[in-house]
Amino acid sequence: MSSKAKILLIYTGGTIGMSKDFETGALKAFNFGKLIQKIPEIKQLDCEIESISFEHPIDSSNMNPQMWTKIATIIEENYASYDGFVVLHGSDTMSYSASALSFMLENLAKPVVFTGSQLPIGDLRTDAKENLITAIQIASLLEDGKPVITEVCLYFEYKLYRGNRTSKVNAEHFRAFTAPNYPELVESGVHLKLNKHLFLPINKDAKLIVHKNLDNHVAIIKMFPGMSEIVLASILATQGLRGIVLETYGSGNAPTEDWFLHLIEKAIKSGMHIVNVTQCSGGSVNMGQYETSTALKSLGVISGKDITTEAAITKLMYLLGHNIPQNEFKDIFETALRGEIS
C-alpha cells in the first residue's frame, strides 16, 4: 500500500479553474484531467491527486444549498477512498460555502480545504498556483498515517483559516479573506507553521454524518439609521420566513423605539428565530452591555456572539432543517458546534 496521502480535488467553478484564450481574451474552464500540464509543480507534491468536476461548473454567485448538498455528497461518496479534499470554488461566496459544509459534515476526521484565486490559473501573475499547491500540501499532511487537520478550512494568500470564521474583505487584493475573530490555523512561509493548539479536536471513533436538509426560509437584515417601520414589518411578515440574522450596531445594539421592539417581540412570539450579529468586521455581540441591547436580550433574541454573518445564516439554515423545538433552539445556536463561535 502507498504511504502517500490521496487527495481529491473538487472543482465547482470559479476563477481558479479558468484559463484565458489569448486570442479572444475570454475565460473558459479547463480540463482538470490535464492539471499537471497547467501546473507541473504539482508533480513535486508527495501525494496522489485525483480530480472531479461539476458537470456544469458555476460562478460562485450562483451557489445555493442544492450545490452545497452536491459538494457534501461528493465528499460522502469518496470519503473512504481519500485522506483529504480540496474544493476549488469562486471566492465571492466561498465563506458561505465553507461555513455551510462545516455544519453539514459532522464528525469530520479529514481535511476539507476550500481555495480559489483572484486571477485565472493561466494568467501570468496568477495567485492560483500558490493557493492550489499549498492547499493540496496542507490537505495531505499526515501524522502516524492519520490526517493532521480534521475540519473544513479555507486557504488563501499564505494563510489557512477555519472556514466558518472567514469573510471575504477585498475584491481586488490577493489577500481577499480574513478571519476577524480567530487566528489562522496555518501560515505558509519558507515552512508551514502549524498552530495545532487552534485545531478542532480529532474525534477518531465517530462516524461521518452528512446533513443534507437545509432550510433557506431565512433572511439577513442590516440595521441602518432611518430604517422605517413599514419596511421592517413587511420583511418580518414574509410568508414562510422562519429565521432572521439581524446585523446590529457595535456590540449588538439596536433602536429602542417602541415600534421596533414591538415588531421583534411579535416575530419571536410567532415562532421566528432572530439572531443578533454585529455589523463590525471584528468583535462580539454582548447584549446587555448597553441599554440599547438590553431590550433585545429580554425579548429572547439569540446572541450570535462573535460569529460571522456567513456562519450565522448557514447555521440558521442547518438548525432549521433539523426542526429543533422552539425552547431548545436558542441554547443550541449559542453553543459552538464546529468552532464557529468562541
mmCIF file of C-alpha atoms in Angstrom:
data_model
loop_
_atom_site.group_PDB
_atom_site.id
_atom_site.type_symbol
_atom_site.label_atom_id
_atom_site.label_comp_id
_atom_site.label_asym_id
_atom_site.label_seq_id
_atom_site.Cartn_x
_atom_site.Cartn_y
_atom_site.Cartn_z
ATOM 1 C CA MET A 1 0.000 0.000 0.000
ATOM 2 C CA SER A 2 1.145 3.540 -0.728
ATOM 3 C CA SER A 3 2.026 5.689 2.280
ATOM 4 C CA LYS A 4 1.273 8.810 0.275
ATOM 5 C CA ALA A 5 -1.842 10.804 1.074
ATOM 6 C CA LYS A 6 -4.611 10.604 -1.506
ATOM 7 C CA ILE A 7 -6.277 13.926 -2.258
ATOM 8 C CA LEU A 8 -9.452 14.567 -4.233
ATOM 9 C CA LEU A 9 -9.823 17.939 -5.951
ATOM 10 C CA ILE A 10 -13.459 19.003 -6.359
ATOM 11 C CA TYR A 11 -13.924 21.756 -8.933
ATOM 12 C CA THR A 12 -17.207 23.630 -8.555
ATOM 13 C CA GLY A 13 -16.346 26.588 -10.750
ATOM 14 C CA GLY A 14 -14.713 29.949 -10.228
ATOM 15 C CA THR A 15 -11.700 31.859 -11.486
ATOM 16 C CA ILE A 16 -9.134 29.315 -10.288
ATOM 17 C CA GLY A 17 -10.308 26.736 -12.831
ATOM 18 C CA MET A 18 -10.290 29.103 -15.760
ATOM 19 C CA SER A 19 -7.728 29.603 -18.472
ATOM 20 C CA LYS A 20 -7.595 32.519 -20.852
ATOM 21 C CA ASP A 21 -7.964 32.254 -24.593
ATOM 22 C CA PHE A 22 -5.229 34.687 -25.514
ATOM 23 C CA GLU A 23 -6.721 35.359 -28.948
ATOM 24 C CA THR A 24 -10.182 36.344 -27.703
ATOM 25 C CA GLY A 25 -9.377 37.206 -24.072
ATOM 26 C CA ALA A 26 -12.312 35.054 -22.920
ATOM 27 C CA LEU A 27 -12.085 32.828 -19.854
ATOM 28 C CA LYS A 28 -13.103 29.190 -20.089
ATOM 29 C CA ALA A 29 -12.919 26.200 -17.743
ATOM 30 C CA PHE A 30 -10.000 23.886 -18.465
ATOM 31 C CA ASN A 31 -9.859 20.111 -18.246
ATOM 32 C CA PHE A 32 -8.774 19.175 -14.733
ATOM 33 C CA GLY A 33 -7.556 15.851 -16.050
ATOM 34 C CA LYS A 34 -4.731 17.896 -17.568
ATOM 35 C CA LEU A 35 -3.990 19.802 -14.362
ATOM 36 C CA ILE A 36 -0.319 18.810 -14.261
ATOM 37 C CA GLN A 37 0.152 20.323 -17.722
ATOM 38 C CA LYS A 38 -1.024 23.648 -16.296
ATOM 39 C CA ILE A 39 0.868 23.329 -13.005
ATOM 40 C CA PRO A 40 3.815 20.926 -13.439
ATOM 41 C CA GLU A 41 4.986 21.793 -9.903
ATOM 42 C CA ILE A 42 2.184 19.576 -8.576
ATOM 43 C CA LYS A 43 4.332 16.553 -9.508
ATOM 44 C CA GLN A 44 6.700 17.540 -6.689
ATOM 45 C CA LEU A 45 3.995 17.105 -4.039
ATOM 46 C CA ASP A 46 4.304 13.911 -2.034
ATOM 47 C CA CYS A 47 0.712 12.780 -2.554
ATOM 48 C CA GLU A 48 -1.609 11.176 -5.065
ATOM 49 C CA ILE A 49 -4.084 13.577 -6.643
ATOM 50 C CA GLU A 50 -7.297 12.900 -8.489
ATOM 51 C CA SER A 51 -9.979 15.343 -9.534
ATOM 52 C CA ILE A 52 -13.686 15.541 -10.101
ATOM 53 C CA SER A 53 -15.594 18.447 -11.577
ATOM 54 C CA PHE A 54 -19.168 19.653 -11.569
ATOM 55 C CA GLU A 55 -20.636 18.681 -14.922
ATOM 56 C CA HIS A 56 -21.593 22.318 -15.342
ATOM 57 C CA PRO A 57 -19.188 24.481 -13.298
ATOM 58 C CA ILE A 58 -20.857 27.570 -11.853
ATOM 59 C CA ASP A 59 -19.913 31.109 -10.967
ATOM 60 C CA SER A 60 -19.951 31.215 -7.191
ATOM 61 C CA SER A 61 -22.603 33.950 -7.298
ATOM 62 C CA ASN A 62 -24.971 31.121 -8.305
ATOM 63 C CA MET A 63 -24.039 28.962 -5.293
ATOM 64 C CA ASN A 64 -27.014 27.693 -3.282
ATOM 65 C CA PRO A 65 -27.954 24.987 -0.733
ATOM 66 C CA GLN A 66 -28.540 22.436 -3.506
ATOM 67 C CA MET A 67 -24.947 22.933 -4.651
ATOM 68 C CA TRP A 68 -23.697 22.608 -1.058
ATOM 69 C CA THR A 69 -25.514 19.290 -0.883
ATOM 70 C CA LYS A 70 -23.815 18.263 -4.118
ATOM 71 C CA ILE A 71 -20.358 19.035 -2.678
ATOM 72 C CA ALA A 72 -21.198 17.234 0.566
ATOM 73 C CA THR A 73 -22.434 14.200 -1.383
ATOM 74 C CA ILE A 74 -19.212 14.021 -3.438
ATOM 75 C CA ILE A 75 -17.215 14.043 -0.190
ATOM 76 C CA GLU A 76 -19.526 11.440 1.358
ATOM 77 C CA GLU A 77 -19.266 9.088 -1.626
ATOM 78 C CA ASN A 78 -15.466 9.371 -1.771
ATOM 79 C CA TYR A 79 -14.763 9.709 1.947
ATOM 80 C CA ALA A 80 -13.289 6.242 2.467
ATOM 81 C CA SER A 81 -11.013 6.465 -0.577
ATOM 82 C CA TYR A 82 -9.172 9.722 0.174
ATOM 83 C CA ASP A 83 -7.216 11.298 3.020
ATOM 84 C CA GLY A 84 -8.267 14.851 2.225
ATOM 85 C CA PHE A 85 -10.358 17.033 -0.062
ATOM 86 C CA VAL A 86 -9.626 20.348 -1.761
ATOM 87 C CA VAL A 87 -12.674 22.243 -3.004
ATOM 88 C CA LEU A 88 -11.970 24.731 -5.791
ATOM 89 C CA HIS A 89 -14.556 27.473 -5.563
ATOM 90 C CA GLY A 90 -15.193 31.038 -6.651
ATOM 91 C CA SER A 91 -14.104 33.490 -3.991
ATOM 92 C CA ASP A 92 -17.285 35.601 -3.802
ATOM 93 C CA THR A 93 -19.350 33.093 -1.788
ATOM 94 C CA MET A 94 -16.562 30.821 -0.561
ATOM 95 C CA SER A 95 -17.016 31.814 3.093
ATOM 96 C CA TYR A 96 -20.711 30.923 2.916
ATOM 97 C CA SER A 97 -19.922 27.534 1.379
ATOM 98 C CA ALA A 98 -17.120 26.732 3.815
ATOM 99 C CA SER A 99 -19.418 27.657 6.704
ATOM 100 C CA ALA A 100 -22.297 25.572 5.352
ATOM 101 C CA LEU A 101 -20.119 22.496 4.769
ATOM 102 C CA SER A 102 -18.690 22.753 8.268
ATOM 103 C CA PHE A 103 -22.180 22.235 9.693
ATOM 104 C CA MET A 104 -23.206 19.638 7.124
ATOM 105 C CA LEU A 105 -20.168 17.401 7.777
ATOM 106 C CA GLU A 106 -20.491 16.179 11.363
ATOM 107 C CA ASN A 107 -17.663 14.110 12.921
ATOM 108 C CA LEU A 108 -15.313 15.077 10.114
ATOM 109 C CA ALA A 109 -11.979 13.280 10.528
ATOM 110 C CA LYS A 110 -10.286 14.507 7.355
ATOM 111 C CA PRO A 111 -9.466 17.958 5.950
ATOM 112 C CA VAL A 112 -11.791 19.747 3.560
ATOM 113 C CA VAL A 113 -9.881 22.767 2.261
ATOM 114 C CA PHE A 114 -11.610 25.432 0.181
ATOM 115 C CA THR A 115 -9.454 27.582 -2.061
ATOM 116 C CA GLY A 116 -9.682 29.713 -5.164
ATOM 117 C CA SER A 117 -7.949 32.665 -6.746
ATOM 118 C CA GLN A 118 -8.346 36.253 -7.808
ATOM 119 C CA LEU A 119 -6.718 35.658 -11.209
ATOM 120 C CA PRO A 120 -7.147 32.704 -13.635
ATOM 121 C CA ILE A 121 -4.711 29.827 -13.417
ATOM 122 C CA GLY A 122 -3.237 30.662 -16.823
ATOM 123 C CA ASP A 123 -2.636 34.340 -16.045
ATOM 124 C CA LEU A 124 0.992 35.448 -15.833
ATOM 125 C CA ARG A 125 0.551 36.932 -12.333
ATOM 126 C CA THR A 126 -1.924 34.386 -11.049
ATOM 127 C CA ASP A 127 -2.310 33.596 -7.362
ATOM 128 C CA ALA A 128 -3.989 30.318 -8.311
ATOM 129 C CA LYS A 129 -0.826 28.194 -8.375
ATOM 130 C CA GLU A 130 0.330 29.042 -4.851
ATOM 131 C CA ASN A 131 -3.160 28.757 -3.410
ATOM 132 C CA LEU A 132 -3.784 25.379 -5.043
ATOM 133 C CA ILE A 133 -0.361 23.843 -4.364
ATOM 134 C CA THR A 134 -0.338 24.845 -0.699
ATOM 135 C CA ALA A 135 -3.978 23.847 -0.172
ATOM 136 C CA ILE A 136 -3.122 20.370 -1.505
ATOM 137 C CA GLN A 137 0.012 20.211 0.622
ATOM 138 C CA ILE A 138 -1.940 21.136 3.775
ATOM 139 C CA ALA A 139 -4.730 18.667 2.967
ATOM 140 C CA SER A 140 -2.146 15.902 2.570
ATOM 141 C CA LEU A 141 -0.477 16.387 5.961
ATOM 142 C CA LEU A 142 -0.428 13.060 7.810
ATOM 143 C CA GLU A 143 0.808 12.072 11.251
ATOM 144 C CA ASP A 144 1.078 8.354 12.044
ATOM 145 C CA GLY A 145 -0.913 7.733 8.885
ATOM 146 C CA LYS A 146 -3.812 9.960 10.006
ATOM 147 C CA PRO A 147 -4.792 13.434 8.734
ATOM 148 C CA VAL A 148 -3.416 16.275 10.859
ATOM 149 C CA ILE A 149 -6.312 18.641 10.145
ATOM 150 C CA THR A 150 -9.863 17.397 10.597
ATOM 151 C CA GLU A 151 -12.128 20.329 9.809
ATOM 152 C CA VAL A 152 -13.436 22.494 6.991
ATOM 153 C CA CYS A 153 -10.893 25.205 6.225
ATOM 154 C CA LEU A 154 -10.229 27.970 3.733
ATOM 155 C CA TYR A 155 -6.768 28.655 2.299
ATOM 156 C CA PHE A 156 -5.926 31.924 0.600
ATOM 157 C CA GLU A 157 -2.765 34.022 0.263
ATOM 158 C CA TYR A 158 -0.438 32.179 2.644
ATOM 159 C CA LYS A 159 -2.984 31.561 5.423
ATOM 160 C CA LEU A 160 -5.246 28.671 6.351
ATOM 161 C CA TYR A 161 -8.345 29.734 8.264
ATOM 162 C CA ARG A 162 -11.189 27.838 9.902
ATOM 163 C CA GLY A 163 -13.787 28.014 7.145
ATOM 164 C CA ASN A 164 -16.708 29.124 9.295
ATOM 165 C CA ARG A 165 -14.666 32.007 10.732
ATOM 166 C CA THR A 166 -13.931 33.699 7.410
ATOM 167 C CA SER A 167 -15.265 36.632 5.430
ATOM 168 C CA LYS A 168 -14.237 37.966 2.057
ATOM 169 C CA VAL A 169 -12.956 41.501 2.616
ATOM 170 C CA ASN A 170 -11.367 42.539 -0.663
ATOM 171 C CA ALA A 171 -12.385 42.103 -4.300
ATOM 172 C CA GLU A 172 -9.019 43.132 -5.768
ATOM 173 C CA HIS A 173 -6.155 42.217 -3.434
ATOM 174 C CA PHE A 174 -4.711 38.715 -3.348
ATOM 175 C CA ARG A 175 -5.346 38.755 0.389
ATOM 176 C CA ALA A 176 -9.086 38.524 -0.147
ATOM 177 C CA PHE A 177 -10.100 36.819 3.110
ATOM 178 C CA THR A 178 -9.721 37.281 6.813
ATOM 179 C CA ALA A 179 -10.939 35.577 9.964
ATOM 180 C CA PRO A 180 -11.580 38.588 12.192
ATOM 181 C CA ASN A 181 -12.193 36.736 15.439
ATOM 182 C CA TYR A 182 -9.963 33.667 15.208
ATOM 183 C CA PRO A 183 -6.235 33.272 14.401
ATOM 184 C CA GLU A 184 -5.028 31.452 11.311
ATOM 185 C CA LEU A 185 -4.579 27.704 11.693
ATOM 186 C CA VAL A 186 -1.554 27.534 9.397
ATOM 187 C CA GLU A 187 0.817 30.142 7.983
ATOM 188 C CA SER A 188 2.693 29.398 4.785
ATOM 189 C CA GLY A 189 6.209 30.779 4.510
ATOM 190 C CA VAL A 190 9.514 29.057 3.922
ATOM 191 C CA HIS A 191 7.959 26.360 6.101
ATOM 192 C CA LEU A 192 4.365 25.612 7.064
ATOM 193 C CA LYS A 193 3.768 26.915 10.582
ATOM 194 C CA LEU A 194 1.014 24.828 12.154
ATOM 195 C CA ASN A 195 -0.802 26.352 15.121
ATOM 196 C CA LYS A 196 -2.002 22.969 16.347
ATOM 197 C CA HIS A 197 -3.445 24.310 19.588
ATOM 198 C CA LEU A 198 -6.090 26.090 17.480
ATOM 199 C CA PHE A 199 -7.243 22.975 15.596
ATOM 200 C CA LEU A 200 -10.549 21.346 16.399
ATOM 201 C CA PRO A 201 -10.022 18.173 18.446
ATOM 202 C CA ILE A 202 -9.932 14.916 16.499
ATOM 203 C CA ASN A 203 -12.830 12.552 17.017
ATOM 204 C CA LYS A 204 -11.244 9.286 15.887
ATOM 205 C CA ASP A 205 -14.089 6.907 16.605
ATOM 206 C CA ALA A 206 -17.196 8.772 15.466
ATOM 207 C CA LYS A 207 -18.576 8.052 12.015
ATOM 208 C CA LEU A 208 -19.071 10.839 9.486
ATOM 209 C CA ILE A 209 -22.646 12.098 9.377
ATOM 210 C CA VAL A 210 -23.662 14.190 6.367
ATOM 211 C CA HIS A 211 -26.612 16.526 6.938
ATOM 212 C CA LYS A 212 -28.330 17.472 3.697
ATOM 213 C CA ASN A 213 -31.535 19.085 4.938
ATOM 214 C CA LEU A 214 -31.079 22.861 4.926
ATOM 215 C CA ASP A 215 -33.980 25.291 5.307
ATOM 216 C CA ASN A 216 -33.390 28.512 3.391
ATOM 217 C CA HIS A 217 -36.514 30.312 4.632
ATOM 218 C CA VAL A 218 -34.174 32.869 6.188
ATOM 219 C CA ALA A 219 -33.077 36.449 5.624
ATOM 220 C CA ILE A 220 -30.364 38.923 6.630
ATOM 221 C CA ILE A 221 -31.460 42.376 7.789
ATOM 222 C CA LYS A 222 -28.816 45.064 8.208
ATOM 223 C CA MET A 223 -29.812 47.857 10.561
ATOM 224 C CA PHE A 224 -29.233 51.429 9.475
ATOM 225 C CA PRO A 225 -30.241 54.815 10.852
ATOM 226 C CA GLY A 226 -33.610 55.691 9.366
ATOM 227 C CA MET A 227 -34.933 52.168 8.798
ATOM 228 C CA SER A 228 -38.694 52.554 8.530
ATOM 229 C CA GLU A 229 -41.334 50.613 10.397
ATOM 230 C CA ILE A 230 -43.199 49.668 7.218
ATOM 231 C CA VAL A 231 -40.084 48.155 5.616
ATOM 232 C CA LEU A 232 -39.132 46.055 8.632
ATOM 233 C CA ALA A 233 -42.738 44.984 9.180
ATOM 234 C CA SER A 234 -43.067 43.850 5.576
ATOM 235 C CA ILE A 235 -39.882 41.763 5.781
ATOM 236 C CA LEU A 236 -40.895 40.103 9.036
ATOM 237 C CA ALA A 237 -44.341 39.358 7.590
ATOM 238 C CA THR A 238 -42.855 37.452 4.626
ATOM 239 C CA GLN A 239 -44.773 34.208 4.175
ATOM 240 C CA GLY A 240 -42.769 31.170 5.266
ATOM 241 C CA LEU A 241 -39.927 33.154 6.840
ATOM 242 C CA ARG A 242 -38.530 31.200 9.805
ATOM 243 C CA GLY A 243 -35.280 32.897 10.749
ATOM 244 C CA ILE A 244 -33.517 36.265 10.633
ATOM 245 C CA VAL A 245 -29.893 37.267 11.033
ATOM 246 C CA LEU A 246 -30.105 40.831 12.332
ATOM 247 C CA GLU A 247 -26.923 42.827 11.754
ATOM 248 C CA THR A 248 -26.882 45.393 14.537
ATOM 249 C CA TYR A 249 -24.504 48.140 15.633
ATOM 250 C CA GLY A 250 -21.357 47.660 17.698
ATOM 251 C CA SER A 251 -21.733 45.042 20.428
ATOM 252 C CA GLY A 252 -25.295 44.182 19.395
ATOM 253 C CA ASN A 253 -27.111 47.490 19.771
ATOM 254 C CA ALA A 254 -30.362 48.462 18.026
ATOM 255 C CA PRO A 255 -33.058 51.171 18.290
ATOM 256 C CA THR A 256 -35.130 51.294 21.465
ATOM 257 C CA GLU A 257 -38.177 52.773 19.725
ATOM 258 C CA ASP A 258 -41.443 51.086 20.659
ATOM 259 C CA TRP A 259 -42.408 50.133 17.104
ATOM 260 C CA PHE A 260 -39.078 48.357 16.549
ATOM 261 C CA LEU A 261 -39.211 46.349 19.767
ATOM 262 C CA HIS A 262 -42.877 45.516 19.179
ATOM 263 C CA LEU A 263 -42.104 44.048 15.737
ATOM 264 C CA ILE A 264 -39.222 41.973 17.117
ATOM 265 C CA GLU A 265 -41.346 40.709 20.002
ATOM 266 C CA LYS A 266 -44.249 39.849 17.687
ATOM 267 C CA ALA A 267 -41.939 37.935 15.331
ATOM 268 C CA ILE A 268 -40.352 35.902 18.131
ATOM 269 C CA LYS A 269 -43.743 35.070 19.670
ATOM 270 C CA SER A 270 -44.881 33.821 16.265
ATOM 271 C CA GLY A 271 -42.029 31.283 16.301
ATOM 272 C CA MET A 272 -39.385 33.155 14.304
ATOM 273 C CA HIS A 273 -35.742 32.843 15.361
ATOM 274 C CA ILE A 274 -33.812 36.141 15.352
ATOM 275 C CA VAL A 275 -30.021 36.062 15.667
ATOM 276 C CA ASN A 276 -28.124 39.196 16.665
ATOM 277 C CA VAL A 277 -24.722 39.646 14.956
ATOM 278 C CA THR A 278 -22.543 42.718 14.810
ATOM 279 C CA GLN A 279 -22.052 44.760 11.642
ATOM 280 C CA CYS A 280 -18.448 45.356 12.711
ATOM 281 C CA SER A 281 -15.782 43.396 10.878
ATOM 282 C CA GLY A 282 -14.477 42.126 14.207
ATOM 283 C CA GLY A 283 -15.663 41.792 17.770
ATOM 284 C CA SER A 284 -18.611 40.203 19.512
ATOM 285 C CA VAL A 285 -22.247 40.786 20.389
ATOM 286 C CA ASN A 286 -22.693 41.343 24.118
ATOM 287 C CA MET A 287 -26.375 42.016 24.694
ATOM 288 C CA GLY A 288 -26.995 43.891 27.943
ATOM 289 C CA GLN A 289 -23.712 45.791 27.866
ATOM 290 C CA TYR A 290 -25.631 48.889 26.758
ATOM 291 C CA GLU A 291 -29.230 49.899 27.290
ATOM 292 C CA THR A 292 -29.781 49.724 23.513
ATOM 293 C CA SER A 293 -29.319 45.934 23.552
ATOM 294 C CA THR A 294 -30.892 45.069 26.912
ATOM 295 C CA ALA A 295 -34.413 45.005 25.453
ATOM 296 C CA LEU A 296 -33.376 42.589 22.681
ATOM 297 C CA LYS A 297 -31.967 40.220 25.278
ATOM 298 C CA SER A 298 -35.167 40.334 27.340
ATOM 299 C CA LEU A 299 -37.257 39.581 24.239
ATOM 300 C CA GLY A 300 -35.345 36.352 23.589
ATOM 301 C CA VAL A 301 -33.176 37.443 20.657
ATOM 302 C CA ILE A 302 -30.371 34.917 20.087
ATOM 303 C CA SER A 303 -26.830 36.173 20.666
ATOM 304 C CA GLY A 304 -24.544 35.450 17.745
ATOM 305 C CA LYS A 305 -21.559 36.333 19.939
ATOM 306 C CA ASP A 306 -18.524 36.602 17.607
ATOM 307 C CA ILE A 307 -19.950 34.548 14.734
ATOM 308 C CA THR A 308 -19.653 35.894 11.186
ATOM 309 C CA THR A 309 -22.767 36.717 9.187
ATOM 310 C CA GLU A 310 -21.834 33.931 6.742
ATOM 311 C CA ALA A 311 -21.652 31.340 9.503
ATOM 312 C CA ALA A 312 -24.777 32.693 11.216
ATOM 313 C CA ILE A 313 -27.005 32.394 8.141
ATOM 314 C CA THR A 314 -25.750 28.912 7.228
ATOM 315 C CA LYS A 315 -26.003 27.706 10.852
ATOM 316 C CA LEU A 316 -29.566 29.019 10.878
ATOM 317 C CA MET A 317 -30.364 27.010 7.720
ATOM 318 C CA TYR A 318 -28.742 23.926 9.247
ATOM 319 C CA LEU A 319 -30.606 24.111 12.564
ATOM 320 C CA LEU A 320 -33.939 24.977 10.959
ATOM 321 C CA GLY A 321 -33.510 21.888 8.797
ATOM 322 C CA HIS A 322 -33.485 19.806 11.984
ATOM 323 C CA ASN A 323 -36.831 21.125 13.276
ATOM 324 C CA ILE A 324 -35.415 21.759 16.741
ATOM 325 C CA PRO A 325 -38.035 22.632 19.384
ATOM 326 C CA GLN A 326 -38.516 26.363 19.966
ATOM 327 C CA ASN A 327 -37.424 26.173 23.614
ATOM 328 C CA GLU A 328 -34.113 24.467 22.703
ATOM 329 C CA PHE A 329 -33.176 26.417 19.594
ATOM 330 C CA LYS A 330 -31.591 29.444 21.306
ATOM 331 C CA ASP A 331 -29.298 27.394 23.534
ATOM 332 C CA ILE A 332 -28.145 25.232 20.641
ATOM 333 C CA PHE A 333 -27.453 28.212 18.384
ATOM 334 C CA GLU A 334 -25.419 29.926 21.099
ATOM 335 C CA THR A 335 -23.317 26.777 21.522
ATOM 336 C CA ALA A 336 -20.253 26.199 19.318
ATOM 337 C CA LEU A 337 -20.933 23.191 17.092
ATOM 338 C CA ARG A 338 -17.910 23.350 14.765
ATOM 339 C CA GLY A 339 -15.748 26.035 16.357
ATOM 340 C CA GLU A 340 -17.741 28.839 14.720
ATOM 341 C CA ILE A 341 -18.075 30.913 17.903
ATOM 342 C CA SER A 342 -15.834 31.469 20.907
#
